[in-house]
Every structure is written in structure tokens, then in C-alpha cells.
PDB file of C-alpha atoms in Angstrom:
ATOM      1  CA  MET V 193     -88.294 167.976 -83.025  1.00  0.00           C
ATOM      2  CA  GLU V 194     -87.891 165.680 -86.024  1.00  0.00           C
ATOM      3  CA  TYR V 195     -84.954 165.727 -88.392  1.00  0.00           C
ATOM      4  CA  THR V 196     -84.832 164.912 -92.080  1.00  0.00           C
ATOM      5  CA  GLN V 197     -82.545 162.113 -93.239  1.00  0.00           C
ATOM      6  CA  ASP V 198     -80.195 164.725 -94.759  1.00  0.00           C
ATOM      7  CA  GLU V 199     -80.063 166.643 -91.468  1.00  0.00           C
ATOM      8  CA  ARG V 200     -79.370 163.422 -89.562  1.00  0.00           C
ATOM      9  CA  LEU V 201     -76.638 162.484 -92.028  1.00  0.00           C
ATOM     10  CA  ALA V 202     -75.114 165.957 -91.841  1.00  0.00           C
ATOM     11  CA  VAL V 203     -75.080 166.002 -88.029  1.00  0.00           C
ATOM     12  CA  LEU V 204     -73.624 162.500 -87.750  1.00  0.00           C
ATOM     13  CA  THR V 205     -70.980 163.224 -90.389  1.00  0.00           C
ATOM     14  CA  ALA V 206     -70.015 166.466 -88.668  1.00  0.00           C
ATOM     15  CA  MET V 207     -69.794 164.663 -85.321  1.00  0.00           C
ATOM     16  CA  GLN V 208     -67.618 161.960 -86.841  1.00  0.00           C
ATOM     17  CA  LYS V 209     -65.253 164.555 -88.269  1.00  0.00           C
ATOM     18  CA  GLN V 210     -64.980 166.151 -84.831  1.00  0.00           C
ATOM     19  CA  ILE V 211     -64.704 162.912 -82.885  1.00  0.00           C
ATOM     20  CA  LYS V 212     -62.453 160.728 -85.068  1.00  0.00           C
ATOM     21  CA  PRO V 213     -59.248 162.818 -84.837  1.00  0.00           C
ATOM     22  CA  ALA V 214     -59.707 163.273 -81.089  1.00  0.00           C
ATOM     23  CA  LEU V 215     -60.432 159.557 -80.615  1.00  0.00           C
ATOM     24  CA  ASP V 216     -57.457 158.546 -82.752  1.00  0.00           C
ATOM     25  CA  GLU V 217     -55.205 160.828 -80.702  1.00  0.00           C
ATOM     26  CA  ALA V 218     -56.572 159.553 -77.355  1.00  0.00           C
ATOM     27  CA  LYS V 219     -56.120 155.931 -78.457  1.00  0.00           C
ATOM     28  CA  ALA V 220     -52.597 156.624 -79.734  1.00  0.00           C
ATOM     29  CA  ILE V 221     -51.612 158.207 -76.417  1.00  0.00           C
ATOM     30  CA  ALA V 222     -53.058 155.278 -74.434  1.00  0.00           C
ATOM     31  CA  ARG V 223     -51.372 152.689 -76.695  1.00  0.00           C
ATOM     32  CA  GLN V 224     -48.035 154.512 -76.514  1.00  0.00           C
ATOM     33  CA  GLU V 225     -48.194 154.789 -72.717  1.00  0.00           C
ATOM     34  CA  ILE V 226     -48.766 151.060 -72.235  1.00  0.00           C
ATOM     35  CA  MET V 227     -46.159 150.107 -74.856  1.00  0.00           C
ATOM     36  CA  ASP V 228     -43.588 152.471 -73.279  1.00  0.00           C
ATOM     37  CA  GLY V 229     -44.244 151.062 -69.817  1.00  0.00           C
ATOM     38  CA  PHE V 230     -44.196 147.405 -70.899  1.00  0.00           C
ATOM     39  CA  ALA V 231     -40.401 147.067 -71.039  1.00  0.00           C
ATOM     40  CA  GLU V 232     -40.082 148.363 -67.485  1.00  0.00           C
ATOM     41  CA  THR V 233     -43.130 146.883 -65.751  1.00  0.00           C
ATOM     42  CA  HIS V 234     -44.140 143.960 -68.034  1.00  0.00           C
ATOM     43  CA  THR V 235     -47.728 145.122 -67.521  1.00  0.00           C
ATOM     44  CA  ASP V 236     -49.611 144.312 -70.705  1.00  0.00           C
ATOM     45  CA  ARG V 237     -53.051 145.637 -69.827  1.00  0.00           C
ATOM     46  CA  ARG V 238     -54.721 148.207 -67.669  1.00  0.00           C
ATOM     47  CA  ALA V 239     -58.275 149.148 -66.861  1.00  0.00           C
ATOM     48  CA  ILE V 240     -59.940 152.270 -68.238  1.00  0.00           C
ATOM     49  CA  ILE V 241     -61.575 153.824 -65.179  1.00  0.00           C
ATOM     50  CA  VAL V 242     -64.333 156.427 -65.296  1.00  0.00           C
ATOM     51  CA  GLY V 243     -65.297 157.686 -61.879  1.00  0.00           C
ATOM     52  CA  ASP V 244     -64.828 154.555 -59.798  1.00  0.00           C
ATOM     53  CA  GLU V 245     -65.922 152.087 -62.464  1.00  0.00           C
ATOM     54  CA  LYS V 246     -63.985 150.020 -64.980  1.00  0.00           C
ATOM     55  CA  VAL V 247     -65.542 150.701 -68.385  1.00  0.00           C
ATOM     56  CA  GLY V 248     -62.899 149.111 -70.608  1.00  0.00           C
ATOM     57  CA  GLU V 249     -59.253 148.218 -70.878  1.00  0.00           C
ATOM     58  CA  ILE V 250     -56.138 148.841 -72.913  1.00  0.00           C
ATOM     59  CA  GLY V 251     -54.215 145.677 -73.685  1.00  0.00           C
ATOM     60  CA  ILE V 252     -51.145 144.685 -75.648  1.00  0.00           C
ATOM     61  CA  SER V 253     -51.444 142.023 -78.311  1.00  0.00           C
ATOM     62  CA  TYR V 254     -48.456 139.834 -79.143  1.00  0.00           C
ATOM     63  CA  SER V 255     -46.821 138.454 -82.222  1.00  0.00           C
ATOM     64  CA  LYS V 256     -46.593 134.667 -82.325  1.00  0.00           C
ATOM     65  CA  ALA V 257     -43.275 133.213 -81.167  1.00  0.00           C
ATOM     66  CA  ALA V 258     -41.504 131.575 -84.110  1.00  0.00           C
ATOM     67  CA  PRO V 259     -38.068 130.719 -85.469  1.00  0.00           C
ATOM     68  CA  VAL V 260     -36.350 133.313 -87.635  1.00  0.00           C
ATOM     69  CA  ILE V 261     -33.691 132.504 -90.228  1.00  0.00           C
ATOM     70  CA  LEU V 262     -30.363 134.123 -89.454  1.00  0.00           C
ATOM     71  CA  LYS V 263     -29.561 136.501 -92.304  1.00  0.00           C
ATOM     72  CA  GLU V 264     -25.977 135.282 -92.623  1.00  0.00           C
ATOM     73  CA  ARG V 265     -27.180 131.629 -92.814  1.00  0.00           C
ATOM     74  CA  MET V 266     -29.989 132.108 -95.364  1.00  0.00           C
ATOM     75  CA  ASP V 267     -28.406 129.880 -98.034  1.00  0.00           C
ATOM     76  CA  GLU V 268     -27.985 127.023 -95.563  1.00  0.00           C
ATOM     77  CA  ALA V 269     -31.542 127.501 -94.312  1.00  0.00           C
ATOM     78  CA  VAL V 270     -33.023 127.452 -97.809  1.00  0.00           C
ATOM     79  CA  ALA V 271     -31.007 124.326 -98.662  1.00  0.00           C
ATOM     80  CA  PHE V 272     -32.319 122.541 -95.552  1.00  0.00           C
ATOM     81  CA  LEU V 273     -35.899 123.655 -96.120  1.00  0.00           C
ATOM     82  CA  ASP V 274     -35.628 122.525 -99.737  1.00  0.00           C
ATOM     83  CA  SER V 275     -34.368 119.089 -98.609  1.00  0.00           C
ATOM     84  CA  ILE V 276     -37.559 118.573 -96.597  1.00  0.00           C
ATOM     85  CA  GLY V 277     -39.863 119.954 -99.307  1.00  0.00           C
ATOM     86  CA  MET V 278     -40.520 123.335 -97.751  1.00  0.00           C
ATOM     87  CA  VAL V 279     -39.123 125.636-100.428  1.00  0.00           C
ATOM     88  CA  ASP V 280     -40.633 126.799-103.659  1.00  0.00           C
ATOM     89  CA  ILE V 281     -38.491 129.780-104.543  1.00  0.00           C
ATOM     90  CA  VAL V 282     -38.566 131.176-101.015  1.00  0.00           C
ATOM     91  CA  PRO V 283     -39.441 129.263 -97.848  1.00  0.00           C
ATOM     92  CA  LYS V 284     -43.030 128.019 -98.011  1.00  0.00           C
ATOM     93  CA  LYS V 285     -45.600 129.945 -96.053  1.00  0.00           C
ATOM     94  CA  GLY V 286     -45.951 128.310 -92.668  1.00  0.00           C
ATOM     95  CA  TRP V 287     -42.503 126.719 -92.580  1.00  0.00           C
ATOM     96  CA  GLU V 288     -42.120 128.067 -89.032  1.00  0.00           C
ATOM     97  CA  ALA V 289     -44.770 125.639 -87.752  1.00  0.00           C
ATOM     98  CA  HIS V 290     -42.362 122.745 -88.444  1.00  0.00           C
ATOM     99  CA  PHE V 291     -39.836 124.002 -85.910  1.00  0.00           C
ATOM    100  CA  ALA V 292     -39.771 124.240 -82.139  1.00  0.00           C
ATOM    101  CA  LYS V 293     -37.509 125.553 -79.416  1.00  0.00           C
ATOM    102  CA  ALA V 294     -35.345 122.965 -77.679  1.00  0.00           C
ATOM    103  CA  GLY V 295     -33.340 124.598 -74.907  1.00  0.00           C
ATOM    104  CA  ASP V 296     -31.520 127.421 -76.643  1.00  0.00           C
ATOM    105  CA  LYS V 297     -31.636 125.653 -80.046  1.00  0.00           C
ATOM    106  CA  VAL V 298     -34.196 125.325 -82.831  1.00  0.00           C
ATOM    107  CA  VAL V 299     -35.243 121.822 -83.872  1.00  0.00           C
ATOM    108  CA  CYS V 300     -37.133 120.632 -86.968  1.00  0.00           C
ATOM    109  CA  THR V 301     -40.142 118.743 -85.608  1.00  0.00           C
ATOM    110  CA  ASP V 302     -40.433 116.740 -88.863  1.00  0.00           C
ATOM    111  CA  THR V 303     -36.939 115.240 -88.598  1.00  0.00           C
ATOM    112  CA  GLY V 304     -35.845 115.882 -85.008  1.00  0.00           C
ATOM    113  CA  GLU V 305     -32.750 117.595 -86.416  1.00  0.00           C
ATOM    114  CA  MET V 306     -31.253 120.581 -84.607  1.00  0.00           C
ATOM    115  CA  VAL V 307     -30.688 123.484 -86.985  1.00  0.00           C
ATOM    116  CA  ASP V 308     -28.076 126.119 -86.326  1.00  0.00           C
ATOM    117  CA  TRP V 309     -29.148 128.324 -89.211  1.00  0.00           C
ATOM    118  CA  ALA V 310     -32.060 129.654 -87.153  1.00  0.00           C
ATOM    119  CA  MET V 311     -32.549 131.246 -83.765  1.00  0.00           C
ATOM    120  CA  TRP V 312     -35.707 131.298 -81.660  1.00  0.00           C
ATOM    121  CA  CYS V 313     -37.421 134.660 -81.575  1.00  0.00           C
ATOM    122  CA  PRO V 314     -39.726 134.884 -78.517  1.00  0.00           C
ATOM    123  CA  LYS V 315     -43.139 136.492 -78.657  1.00  0.00           C
ATOM    124  CA  SER V 316     -42.966 140.249 -78.425  1.00  0.00           C
ATOM    125  CA  PRO V 317     -45.471 143.071 -78.016  1.00  0.00           C
ATOM    126  CA  LYS V 318     -46.625 144.484 -81.349  1.00  0.00           C
ATOM    127  CA  THR V 319     -49.530 146.822 -80.586  1.00  0.00           C
ATOM    128  CA  ALA V 320     -52.265 147.616 -78.072  1.00  0.00           C
ATOM    129  CA  ALA V 321     -56.007 148.070 -78.483  1.00  0.00           C
ATOM    130  CA  VAL V 322     -58.786 149.833 -76.598  1.00  0.00           C
ATOM    131  CA  ARG V 323     -61.673 147.519 -75.734  1.00  0.00           C
ATOM    132  CA  GLY V 324     -65.056 148.148 -74.160  1.00  0.00           C
ATOM    133  CA  CYS V 325     -66.199 151.694 -73.398  1.00  0.00           C
ATOM    134  CA  ASP V 326     -69.778 150.874 -74.310  1.00  0.00           C
ATOM    135  CA  PRO V 327     -71.805 154.104 -74.368  1.00  0.00           C
ATOM    136  CA  GLU V 328     -74.197 152.899 -71.659  1.00  0.00           C
ATOM    137  CA  ASP V 329     -71.328 151.961 -69.321  1.00  0.00           C
ATOM    138  CA  VAL V 330     -69.518 155.260 -69.826  1.00  0.00           C
ATOM    139  CA  MET V 331     -72.651 157.369 -69.415  1.00  0.00           C
ATOM    140  CA  GLN V 332     -73.682 155.469 -66.275  1.00  0.00           C
ATOM    141  CA  ALA V 333     -70.183 155.862 -64.835  1.00  0.00           C
ATOM    142  CA  LEU V 334     -70.108 159.589 -65.559  1.00  0.00           C
ATOM    143  CA  GLY V 335     -73.589 159.889 -64.104  1.00  0.00           C
ATOM    144  CA  PRO V 336     -74.739 163.303 -62.923  1.00  0.00           C
ATOM    145  CA  ARG V 337     -71.522 164.996 -64.076  1.00  0.00           C
ATOM    146  CA  VAL V 338     -72.903 165.092 -67.639  1.00  0.00           C
ATOM    147  CA  GLU V 339     -76.555 165.954 -67.022  1.00  0.00           C
ATOM    148  CA  GLY V 340     -77.456 169.104 -68.933  1.00  0.00           C
ATOM    149  CA  MET V 341     -74.047 169.272 -70.585  1.00  0.00           C
ATOM    150  CA  SER V 342     -73.897 169.896 -74.321  1.00  0.00           C
ATOM    151  CA  ALA V 343     -72.472 167.336 -76.730  1.00  0.00           C
ATOM    152  CA  ALA V 344     -69.866 169.932 -77.746  1.00  0.00           C
ATOM    153  CA  ALA V 345     -68.623 170.180 -74.153  1.00  0.00           C
ATOM    154  CA  LEU V 346     -68.473 166.398 -73.796  1.00  0.00           C
ATOM    155  CA  LEU V 347     -66.680 165.905 -77.102  1.00  0.00           C
ATOM    156  CA  GLY V 348     -64.305 168.823 -76.760  1.00  0.00           C
ATOM    157  CA  ASP V 349     -60.784 168.815 -75.387  1.00  0.00           C
ATOM    158  CA  GLY V 350     -61.554 167.065 -72.108  1.00  0.00           C
ATOM    159  CA  GLU V 351     -62.573 170.234 -70.281  1.00  0.00           C
ATOM    160  CA  LEU V 352     -65.802 169.386 -68.484  1.00  0.00           C
TER     161      LEU V 352
END
């Protein structure tokens, strides 16, 4: 049976409206689970298994480690950054790249000077993403469990 372009568009749009909220919810649950477990287990990724096969993974991405100006020392920080040409009205974008961690201190790599107006903020988890799950991989992994099943059953609430 052939479909008109309008019928194809209508079916795909309807499917998207059905799938997107469910997908967003499933991704949110998976991201929350890995983020919640990170503090306890330090596990930052896990495989997505369908049947016995890995079809994708959920992994945490990290913010970049960088110095952070101590709120109570902002004036001192701005004065120092200004003295080395790194302030317009606020610290110049990228000022953090001119500093490094030295023991438990922060040092300006341009001058070698230790600064006590900043502390080192280590990298930290910021979010997690779902990767993979290519349709061919998922369908092959599900195999005979989906033969003859309707799209509505597959895309429903997980009840197969």
C-alpha cells in the first residue's frame, strides 16, 4: 500500500508526538539514576542492555576543572586580574586558562604568583547522555520478541 506525502507526514508527526514525551521521560529517568548513583559508586557510565546485547550506554559528562574566584575576595581578584591585563569591566573570558592548581593553592601561570583570592574547583558531573541505540541494533537484539507486534505495542508503556 502506498501513502501520500500528507499521510506520511501525518503518521510521522503523530508518532513523534507519542514517542517524544515517553523518550524524554525514559532518558530523564536513566540520567537521574546514573547521577544519583555517581556520588556513592563513582560509576560514570553504564551499558544499555537489550536481551544479552549492549546497544548503547548512558554516560556522565563533566564540567572542566577551573579556578573560581572566592566571592568574599572578588575585589582583590579583579585588582590582580586587572594588573595582568585580564579585566575589561569583569574578568576577561578565558581568564581561568591562565591559572593552575599547585598543591592546594591556585597559581597564575603567567607570573608564577600564588593567588589566595581563588580556590581550585575540581571537575564535577553536570549531566548524562544516552548514546547509541541504533534502530538496527535494538531490533536485532529484540529479535523474535517483536515479530508480528504492532508499533503501538512497541511504543506503548513498556508492556510487551
